[in-house]
């Protein structure tokens, strides 16, 4: 008969909310986007569960359900480990990720109330996307809940085709690294409309025309890379939003709901397979370590056997002693040596008596 899961243990069979991991370059407007998304979800009566993963931010413009700053003191990490800003952020995330099972339990408890869980990541994108803690957090979420990567771009800073291509390459690398549904958010749509982005992604000639004024080596590389990323553009989902006016939020939520279905259909089985392979690998490593321990124990037992086989000898007066070396001398040689020693002692005693007699 199946037993019920303990209350403090995560149960993936229960209702699962959609997790949104918001990442992007520094200054792209991730935190402002999370604030606007939080307001939008409250306005449609679907309040989210928000987790702040940036230990270096001074304050958040939205209410946090879980804040890494309540667990890890960023400045103390810098002092105690003698680290710089980025190193302290990575270390803080590493410390936080060791207790991430508790975060999963808290999210599960609120799954009936909150249909969306938003993770606001540090401003330095590489700190989260290419660190061990970032991979641990992403894989833990993806193996438990429907998870979507939200890549925030600054529309006003990507009007240059070379800069745009650099951002697309980074987005492509994160997509293939995370193996999760991926949505590109063109933020700051109130400053520069994202229409040009759609043209560049869907029309190769339009992007080539934008590169005509660029004559540097990097522009030639960009032309070549645009052909490589053509398949990436065909399957990517993107939407333009404004964190100031709230424009595009309805379209964004529609894409998120579609991405959740995509996760259930295409990604869930793959992640389940990855988790099983990881567990199998850990099991094999554990068995290998156990085999090595058994070999070490056998070696220790062999050493004990050698010690126990050492000769236990008795000296005169039945006083036992352990001989740690193998003696090549026979019993006859030993007896002969003893007789010689006794003869010398007897002669010495006779001389002593003669000296005493002469003195008298």
PDB file of C-alpha atoms in Angstrom, residues 51-269:
ATOM      1  CA  UNK A  51      11.657  34.959  -5.419  1.00  0.00           C
ATOM      2  CA  UNK A  52      14.552  37.432  -5.482  1.00  0.00           C
ATOM      3  CA  UNK A  53      17.889  35.798  -6.321  1.00  0.00           C
ATOM      4  CA  UNK A  54      19.975  38.991  -6.428  1.00  0.00           C
ATOM      5  CA  UNK A  55      21.908  39.301  -3.138  1.00  0.00           C
ATOM      6  CA  UNK A  56      23.534  42.605  -4.148  1.00  0.00           C
ATOM      7  CA  UNK A  57      20.418  44.706  -4.849  1.00  0.00           C
ATOM      8  CA  UNK A  58      19.675  47.467  -2.330  1.00  0.00           C
ATOM      9  CA  UNK A  59      15.901  47.158  -2.556  1.00  0.00           C
ATOM     10  CA  UNK A  60      13.209  45.554  -4.707  1.00  0.00           C
ATOM     11  CA  UNK A  61      10.276  47.564  -6.107  1.00  0.00           C
ATOM     12  CA  UNK A  62       7.953  44.614  -5.543  1.00  0.00           C
ATOM     13  CA  UNK A  63       7.053  42.485  -2.497  1.00  0.00           C
ATOM     14  CA  UNK A  64       9.192  39.335  -2.258  1.00  0.00           C
ATOM     15  CA  UNK A  65       7.845  36.079  -0.872  1.00  0.00           C
ATOM     16  CA  UNK A  66      11.411  34.733  -0.686  1.00  0.00           C
ATOM     17  CA  UNK A  67      14.465  36.973  -0.671  1.00  0.00           C
ATOM     18  CA  UNK A  68      18.024  35.637  -0.834  1.00  0.00           C
ATOM     19  CA  UNK A  69      19.116  38.649   1.238  1.00  0.00           C
ATOM     20  CA  UNK A  70      17.212  37.236   4.213  1.00  0.00           C
ATOM     21  CA  UNK A  71      19.395  34.116   4.049  1.00  0.00           C
ATOM     22  CA  UNK A  72      22.808  35.341   2.898  1.00  0.00           C
ATOM     23  CA  UNK A  73      24.542  38.597   3.821  1.00  0.00           C
ATOM     24  CA  UNK A  74      26.279  39.677   0.618  1.00  0.00           C
ATOM     25  CA  UNK A  75      28.698  42.136   2.258  1.00  0.00           C
ATOM     26  CA  UNK A  76      29.701  39.643   4.951  1.00  0.00           C
ATOM     27  CA  UNK A  77      30.476  37.089   2.251  1.00  0.00           C
ATOM     28  CA  UNK A  78      32.801  39.627   0.612  1.00  0.00           C
ATOM     29  CA  UNK A  79      34.592  40.275   3.915  1.00  0.00           C
ATOM     30  CA  UNK A  80      34.890  36.703   5.175  1.00  0.00           C
ATOM     31  CA  UNK A  81      35.997  35.164   1.868  1.00  0.00           C
ATOM     32  CA  UNK A  82      37.941  38.210   0.575  1.00  0.00           C
ATOM     33  CA  UNK A  83      35.948  38.295  -2.654  1.00  0.00           C
ATOM     34  CA  UNK A  84      35.021  40.931  -5.184  1.00  0.00           C
ATOM     35  CA  UNK A  85      31.420  41.846  -6.091  1.00  0.00           C
ATOM     36  CA  UNK A  86      30.871  39.122  -8.706  1.00  0.00           C
ATOM     37  CA  UNK A  87      32.642  36.445  -6.659  1.00  0.00           C
ATOM     38  CA  UNK A  88      30.491  37.313  -3.649  1.00  0.00           C
ATOM     39  CA  UNK A  89      27.301  37.028  -5.735  1.00  0.00           C
ATOM     40  CA  UNK A  90      28.354  33.593  -7.020  1.00  0.00           C
ATOM     41  CA  UNK A  91      29.240  32.424  -3.497  1.00  0.00           C
ATOM     42  CA  UNK A  92      25.951  33.751  -2.107  1.00  0.00           C
ATOM     43  CA  UNK A  93      24.031  31.852  -4.780  1.00  0.00           C
ATOM     44  CA  UNK A  94      26.050  28.709  -4.039  1.00  0.00           C
ATOM     45  CA  UNK A  95      25.165  28.944  -0.351  1.00  0.00           C
ATOM     46  CA  UNK A  96      21.513  29.599  -1.174  1.00  0.00           C
ATOM     47  CA  UNK A  97      21.291  26.678  -3.623  1.00  0.00           C
ATOM     48  CA  UNK A  98      22.306  24.197  -0.905  1.00  0.00           C
ATOM     49  CA  UNK A  99      18.901  24.796   0.723  1.00  0.00           C
ATOM     50  CA  UNK A 100      16.872  24.974  -2.483  1.00  0.00           C
ATOM     51  CA  UNK A 101      14.835  21.900  -1.551  1.00  0.00           C
ATOM     52  CA  UNK A 102      13.166  24.071   1.092  1.00  0.00           C
ATOM     53  CA  UNK A 103      12.257  26.616  -1.616  1.00  0.00           C
ATOM     54  CA  UNK A 104      10.580  23.865  -3.635  1.00  0.00           C
ATOM     55  CA  UNK A 105       8.557  22.856  -0.577  1.00  0.00           C
ATOM     56  CA  UNK A 106       7.422  26.454   0.020  1.00  0.00           C
ATOM     57  CA  UNK A 107       6.408  26.852  -3.623  1.00  0.00           C
ATOM     58  CA  UNK A 108       4.468  23.589  -3.489  1.00  0.00           C
ATOM     59  CA  UNK A 109       2.563  24.725  -0.391  1.00  0.00           C
ATOM     60  CA  UNK A 110       1.425  27.879  -2.230  1.00  0.00           C
ATOM     61  CA  UNK A 111       0.659  26.129  -5.517  1.00  0.00           C
ATOM     62  CA  UNK A 112      -3.113  26.303  -4.968  1.00  0.00           C
ATOM     63  CA  UNK A 113      -3.000  30.078  -4.476  1.00  0.00           C
ATOM     64  CA  UNK A 114      -0.257  31.097  -6.932  1.00  0.00           C
ATOM     65  CA  UNK A 115      -0.267  29.921 -10.529  1.00  0.00           C
ATOM     66  CA  UNK A 116       2.965  31.711 -11.404  1.00  0.00           C
ATOM     67  CA  UNK A 117       6.337  31.780  -9.633  1.00  0.00           C
ATOM     68  CA  UNK A 118       8.752  34.518 -10.769  1.00  0.00           C
ATOM     69  CA  UNK A 119      12.518  34.361 -10.186  1.00  0.00           C
ATOM     70  CA  UNK A 120      14.397  37.647 -10.523  1.00  0.00           C
ATOM     71  CA  UNK A 121      18.072  36.851 -11.181  1.00  0.00           C
ATOM     72  CA  UNK A 122      21.226  38.982 -10.580  1.00  0.00           C
ATOM     73  CA  UNK A 123      22.053  41.814 -12.939  1.00  0.00           C
ATOM     74  CA  UNK A 124      25.236  40.117 -14.151  1.00  0.00           C
ATOM     75  CA  UNK A 125      23.765  37.495 -16.469  1.00  0.00           C
ATOM     76  CA  UNK A 126      26.834  35.235 -16.508  1.00  0.00           C
ATOM     77  CA  UNK A 127      26.732  34.935 -12.703  1.00  0.00           C
ATOM     78  CA  UNK A 128      23.509  32.917 -12.942  1.00  0.00           C
ATOM     79  CA  UNK A 129      23.521  31.315 -16.379  1.00  0.00           C
ATOM     80  CA  UNK A 130      27.072  29.899 -16.278  1.00  0.00           C
ATOM     81  CA  UNK A 131      27.506  29.126 -12.571  1.00  0.00           C
ATOM     82  CA  UNK A 132      26.990  25.807 -10.806  1.00  0.00           C
ATOM     83  CA  UNK A 133      24.295  27.304  -8.562  1.00  0.00           C
ATOM     84  CA  UNK A 134      22.379  28.627 -11.579  1.00  0.00           C
ATOM     85  CA  UNK A 135      22.365  25.159 -13.145  1.00  0.00           C
ATOM     86  CA  UNK A 136      21.296  23.559  -9.850  1.00  0.00           C
ATOM     87  CA  UNK A 137      18.391  25.988  -9.410  1.00  0.00           C
ATOM     88  CA  UNK A 138      17.264  25.695 -13.047  1.00  0.00           C
ATOM     89  CA  UNK A 139      17.409  21.888 -13.100  1.00  0.00           C
ATOM     90  CA  UNK A 140      15.665  21.591  -9.719  1.00  0.00           C
ATOM     91  CA  UNK A 141      12.801  23.785 -10.928  1.00  0.00           C
ATOM     92  CA  UNK A 142      12.550  22.173 -14.372  1.00  0.00           C
ATOM     93  CA  UNK A 143      12.411  18.669 -12.908  1.00  0.00           C
ATOM     94  CA  UNK A 144       9.591  19.687 -10.527  1.00  0.00           C
ATOM     95  CA  UNK A 145       7.522  22.418 -12.202  1.00  0.00           C
ATOM     96  CA  UNK A 146       6.774  23.713 -15.702  1.00  0.00           C
ATOM     97  CA  UNK A 147       9.619  26.178 -16.198  1.00  0.00           C
ATOM     98  CA  UNK A 148      10.108  28.906 -18.805  1.00  0.00           C
ATOM     99  CA  UNK A 149      13.229  31.002 -19.447  1.00  0.00           C
ATOM    100  CA  UNK A 150      12.347  34.690 -19.982  1.00  0.00           C
ATOM    101  CA  UNK A 151      15.192  36.546 -21.707  1.00  0.00           C
ATOM    102  CA  UNK A 152      14.799  40.326 -21.342  1.00  0.00           C
ATOM    103  CA  UNK A 153      16.394  42.564 -24.002  1.00  0.00           C
ATOM    104  CA  UNK A 154      16.698  46.344 -24.146  1.00  0.00           C
ATOM    105  CA  UNK A 155      15.078  47.301 -27.456  1.00  0.00           C
ATOM    106  CA  UNK A 156      16.655  50.746 -27.501  1.00  0.00           C
ATOM    107  CA  UNK A 157      20.195  49.338 -27.222  1.00  0.00           C
ATOM    108  CA  UNK A 158      19.795  46.733 -29.968  1.00  0.00           C
ATOM    109  CA  UNK A 159      19.048  48.990 -32.923  1.00  0.00           C
ATOM    110  CA  UNK A 160      22.640  48.348 -34.004  1.00  0.00           C
ATOM    111  CA  UNK A 161      22.613  45.040 -35.948  1.00  0.00           C
ATOM    112  CA  UNK A 162      25.988  43.942 -34.504  1.00  0.00           C
ATOM    113  CA  UNK A 163      24.746  44.447 -30.928  1.00  0.00           C
ATOM    114  CA  UNK A 164      21.518  42.689 -31.821  1.00  0.00           C
ATOM    115  CA  UNK A 165      23.438  39.690 -33.178  1.00  0.00           C
ATOM    116  CA  UNK A 166      25.538  39.499 -29.993  1.00  0.00           C
ATOM    117  CA  UNK A 167      22.364  39.365 -27.905  1.00  0.00           C
ATOM    118  CA  UNK A 168      20.865  36.699 -30.154  1.00  0.00           C
ATOM    119  CA  UNK A 169      23.992  34.539 -29.846  1.00  0.00           C
ATOM    120  CA  UNK A 170      23.809  34.781 -26.067  1.00  0.00           C
ATOM    121  CA  UNK A 171      20.103  33.930 -26.128  1.00  0.00           C
ATOM    122  CA  UNK A 172      20.786  30.960 -28.400  1.00  0.00           C
ATOM    123  CA  UNK A 173      23.519  29.614 -26.081  1.00  0.00           C
ATOM    124  CA  UNK A 174      21.223  29.865 -23.049  1.00  0.00           C
ATOM    125  CA  UNK A 175      18.403  28.139 -24.930  1.00  0.00           C
ATOM    126  CA  UNK A 176      20.548  25.109 -25.784  1.00  0.00           C
ATOM    127  CA  UNK A 177      22.140  25.045 -22.340  1.00  0.00           C
ATOM    128  CA  UNK A 178      18.874  25.149 -20.389  1.00  0.00           C
ATOM    129  CA  UNK A 179      16.828  22.943 -22.778  1.00  0.00           C
ATOM    130  CA  UNK A 180      13.636  24.720 -21.689  1.00  0.00           C
ATOM    131  CA  UNK A 181      10.885  26.787 -23.344  1.00  0.00           C
ATOM    132  CA  UNK A 182      12.415  30.153 -24.204  1.00  0.00           C
ATOM    133  CA  UNK A 183      10.731  33.550 -24.574  1.00  0.00           C
ATOM    134  CA  UNK A 184      12.484  36.763 -25.641  1.00  0.00           C
ATOM    135  CA  UNK A 185      10.988  39.927 -24.136  1.00  0.00           C
ATOM    136  CA  UNK A 186      11.772  43.145 -26.015  1.00  0.00           C
ATOM    137  CA  UNK A 187      11.612  45.581 -23.105  1.00  0.00           C
ATOM    138  CA  UNK A 188      11.442  49.412 -23.198  1.00  0.00           C
ATOM    139  CA  UNK A 189       9.025  49.299 -26.088  1.00  0.00           C
ATOM    140  CA  UNK A 190       7.856  52.797 -25.137  1.00  0.00           C
ATOM    141  CA  UNK A 191      11.291  54.197 -26.150  1.00  0.00           C
ATOM    142  CA  UNK A 192      11.893  52.230 -29.372  1.00  0.00           C
ATOM    143  CA  UNK A 193       9.268  49.922 -30.874  1.00  0.00           C
ATOM    144  CA  UNK A 194      10.312  46.327 -31.392  1.00  0.00           C
ATOM    145  CA  UNK A 195       8.969  46.164 -34.957  1.00  0.00           C
ATOM    146  CA  UNK A 196      12.491  46.226 -36.426  1.00  0.00           C
ATOM    147  CA  UNK A 197      13.396  43.125 -34.387  1.00  0.00           C
ATOM    148  CA  UNK A 198      10.594  41.111 -35.959  1.00  0.00           C
ATOM    149  CA  UNK A 199      11.742  42.153 -39.421  1.00  0.00           C
ATOM    150  CA  UNK A 200      15.352  41.181 -38.735  1.00  0.00           C
ATOM    151  CA  UNK A 201      14.386  37.811 -37.295  1.00  0.00           C
ATOM    152  CA  UNK A 202      11.868  36.902 -39.988  1.00  0.00           C
ATOM    153  CA  UNK A 203      13.456  38.518 -43.052  1.00  0.00           C
ATOM    154  CA  UNK A 204      17.088  37.700 -43.765  1.00  0.00           C
ATOM    155  CA  UNK A 205      17.432  40.377 -46.457  1.00  0.00           C
ATOM    156  CA  UNK A 206      16.178  43.069 -44.088  1.00  0.00           C
ATOM    157  CA  UNK A 207      18.958  42.267 -41.633  1.00  0.00           C
ATOM    158  CA  UNK A 208      21.553  42.199 -44.439  1.00  0.00           C
ATOM    159  CA  UNK A 209      20.411  45.654 -45.557  1.00  0.00           C
ATOM    160  CA  UNK A 210      20.860  46.955 -42.013  1.00  0.00           C
ATOM    161  CA  UNK A 211      24.472  45.710 -42.129  1.00  0.00           C
ATOM    162  CA  UNK A 212      25.344  47.596 -45.337  1.00  0.00           C
ATOM    163  CA  UNK A 213      26.724  50.578 -43.429  1.00  0.00           C
ATOM    164  CA  UNK A 214      28.931  48.312 -41.307  1.00  0.00           C
ATOM    165  CA  UNK A 215      32.298  47.546 -42.897  1.00  0.00           C
ATOM    166  CA  UNK A 216      34.302  46.136 -39.987  1.00  0.00           C
ATOM    167  CA  UNK A 217      35.428  42.555 -39.548  1.00  0.00           C
ATOM    168  CA  UNK A 218      32.705  41.962 -36.967  1.00  0.00           C
ATOM    169  CA  UNK A 219      30.056  42.960 -39.515  1.00  0.00           C
ATOM    170  CA  UNK A 220      31.288  40.250 -41.905  1.00  0.00           C
ATOM    171  CA  UNK A 221      31.118  37.746 -39.041  1.00  0.00           C
ATOM    172  CA  UNK A 222      27.612  38.954 -38.229  1.00  0.00           C
ATOM    173  CA  UNK A 223      26.489  38.332 -41.807  1.00  0.00           C
ATOM    174  CA  UNK A 224      27.705  34.748 -41.594  1.00  0.00           C
ATOM    175  CA  UNK A 225      26.156  34.161 -38.194  1.00  0.00           C
ATOM    176  CA  UNK A 226      22.785  35.457 -39.336  1.00  0.00           C
ATOM    177  CA  UNK A 227      22.569  32.436 -41.649  1.00  0.00           C
ATOM    178  CA  UNK A 228      23.455  30.091 -38.808  1.00  0.00           C
ATOM    179  CA  UNK A 229      20.745  31.533 -36.540  1.00  0.00           C
ATOM    180  CA  UNK A 230      18.012  31.293 -39.145  1.00  0.00           C
ATOM    181  CA  UNK A 231      16.701  28.027 -37.646  1.00  0.00           C
ATOM    182  CA  UNK A 232      16.874  29.561 -34.172  1.00  0.00           C
ATOM    183  CA  UNK A 233      14.665  32.460 -35.302  1.00  0.00           C
ATOM    184  CA  UNK A 234      12.042  30.144 -36.784  1.00  0.00           C
ATOM    185  CA  UNK A 235      11.308  28.416 -33.465  1.00  0.00           C
ATOM    186  CA  UNK A 236      11.810  31.300 -31.040  1.00  0.00           C
ATOM    187  CA  UNK A 237       8.961  33.186 -29.365  1.00  0.00           C
ATOM    188  CA  UNK A 238       9.296  36.926 -28.744  1.00  0.00           C
ATOM    189  CA  UNK A 239       7.078  39.778 -27.611  1.00  0.00           C
ATOM    190  CA  UNK A 240       7.497  43.520 -27.149  1.00  0.00           C
ATOM    191  CA  UNK A 241       6.544  45.006 -23.784  1.00  0.00           C
ATOM    192  CA  UNK A 242       6.919  48.225 -21.851  1.00  0.00           C
ATOM    193  CA  UNK A 243       7.641  48.030 -18.129  1.00  0.00           C
ATOM    194  CA  UNK A 244       6.533  51.684 -17.822  1.00  0.00           C
ATOM    195  CA  UNK A 245       3.147  51.572 -19.566  1.00  0.00           C
ATOM    196  CA  UNK A 246       2.399  47.854 -19.244  1.00  0.00           C
ATOM    197  CA  UNK A 247       1.886  47.451 -22.984  1.00  0.00           C
ATOM    198  CA  UNK A 248       2.292  43.901 -24.274  1.00  0.00           C
ATOM    199  CA  UNK A 249       1.648  42.124 -20.955  1.00  0.00           C
ATOM    200  CA  UNK A 250      -1.460  40.311 -22.190  1.00  0.00           C
ATOM    201  CA  UNK A 251       0.459  38.971 -25.196  1.00  0.00           C
ATOM    202  CA  UNK A 252       3.287  37.935 -22.902  1.00  0.00           C
ATOM    203  CA  UNK A 253       0.955  35.913 -20.643  1.00  0.00           C
ATOM    204  CA  UNK A 254      -0.557  34.173 -23.677  1.00  0.00           C
ATOM    205  CA  UNK A 255       2.946  33.113 -24.761  1.00  0.00           C
ATOM    206  CA  UNK A 256       3.715  31.888 -21.222  1.00  0.00           C
ATOM    207  CA  UNK A 257       0.579  29.728 -21.185  1.00  0.00           C
ATOM    208  CA  UNK A 258       1.538  28.308 -24.566  1.00  0.00           C
ATOM    209  CA  UNK A 259       5.073  27.662 -23.286  1.00  0.00           C
ATOM    210  CA  UNK A 260       3.663  25.752 -20.321  1.00  0.00           C
ATOM    211  CA  UNK A 261       1.812  23.436 -22.716  1.00  0.00           C
ATOM    212  CA  UNK A 262       5.027  23.108 -24.741  1.00  0.00           C
ATOM    213  CA  UNK A 263       6.906  22.106 -21.576  1.00  0.00           C
ATOM    214  CA  UNK A 264       4.333  19.432 -20.717  1.00  0.00           C
ATOM    215  CA  UNK A 265       4.369  18.109 -24.265  1.00  0.00           C
ATOM    216  CA  UNK A 266       8.038  18.261 -25.281  1.00  0.00           C
ATOM    217  CA  UNK A 267      10.327  19.061 -22.354  1.00  0.00           C
ATOM    218  CA  UNK A 268       8.913  17.255 -19.317  1.00  0.00           C
ATOM    219  CA  UNK A 269       9.754  13.764 -20.548  1.00  0.00           C
TER     220      UNK A 269
END
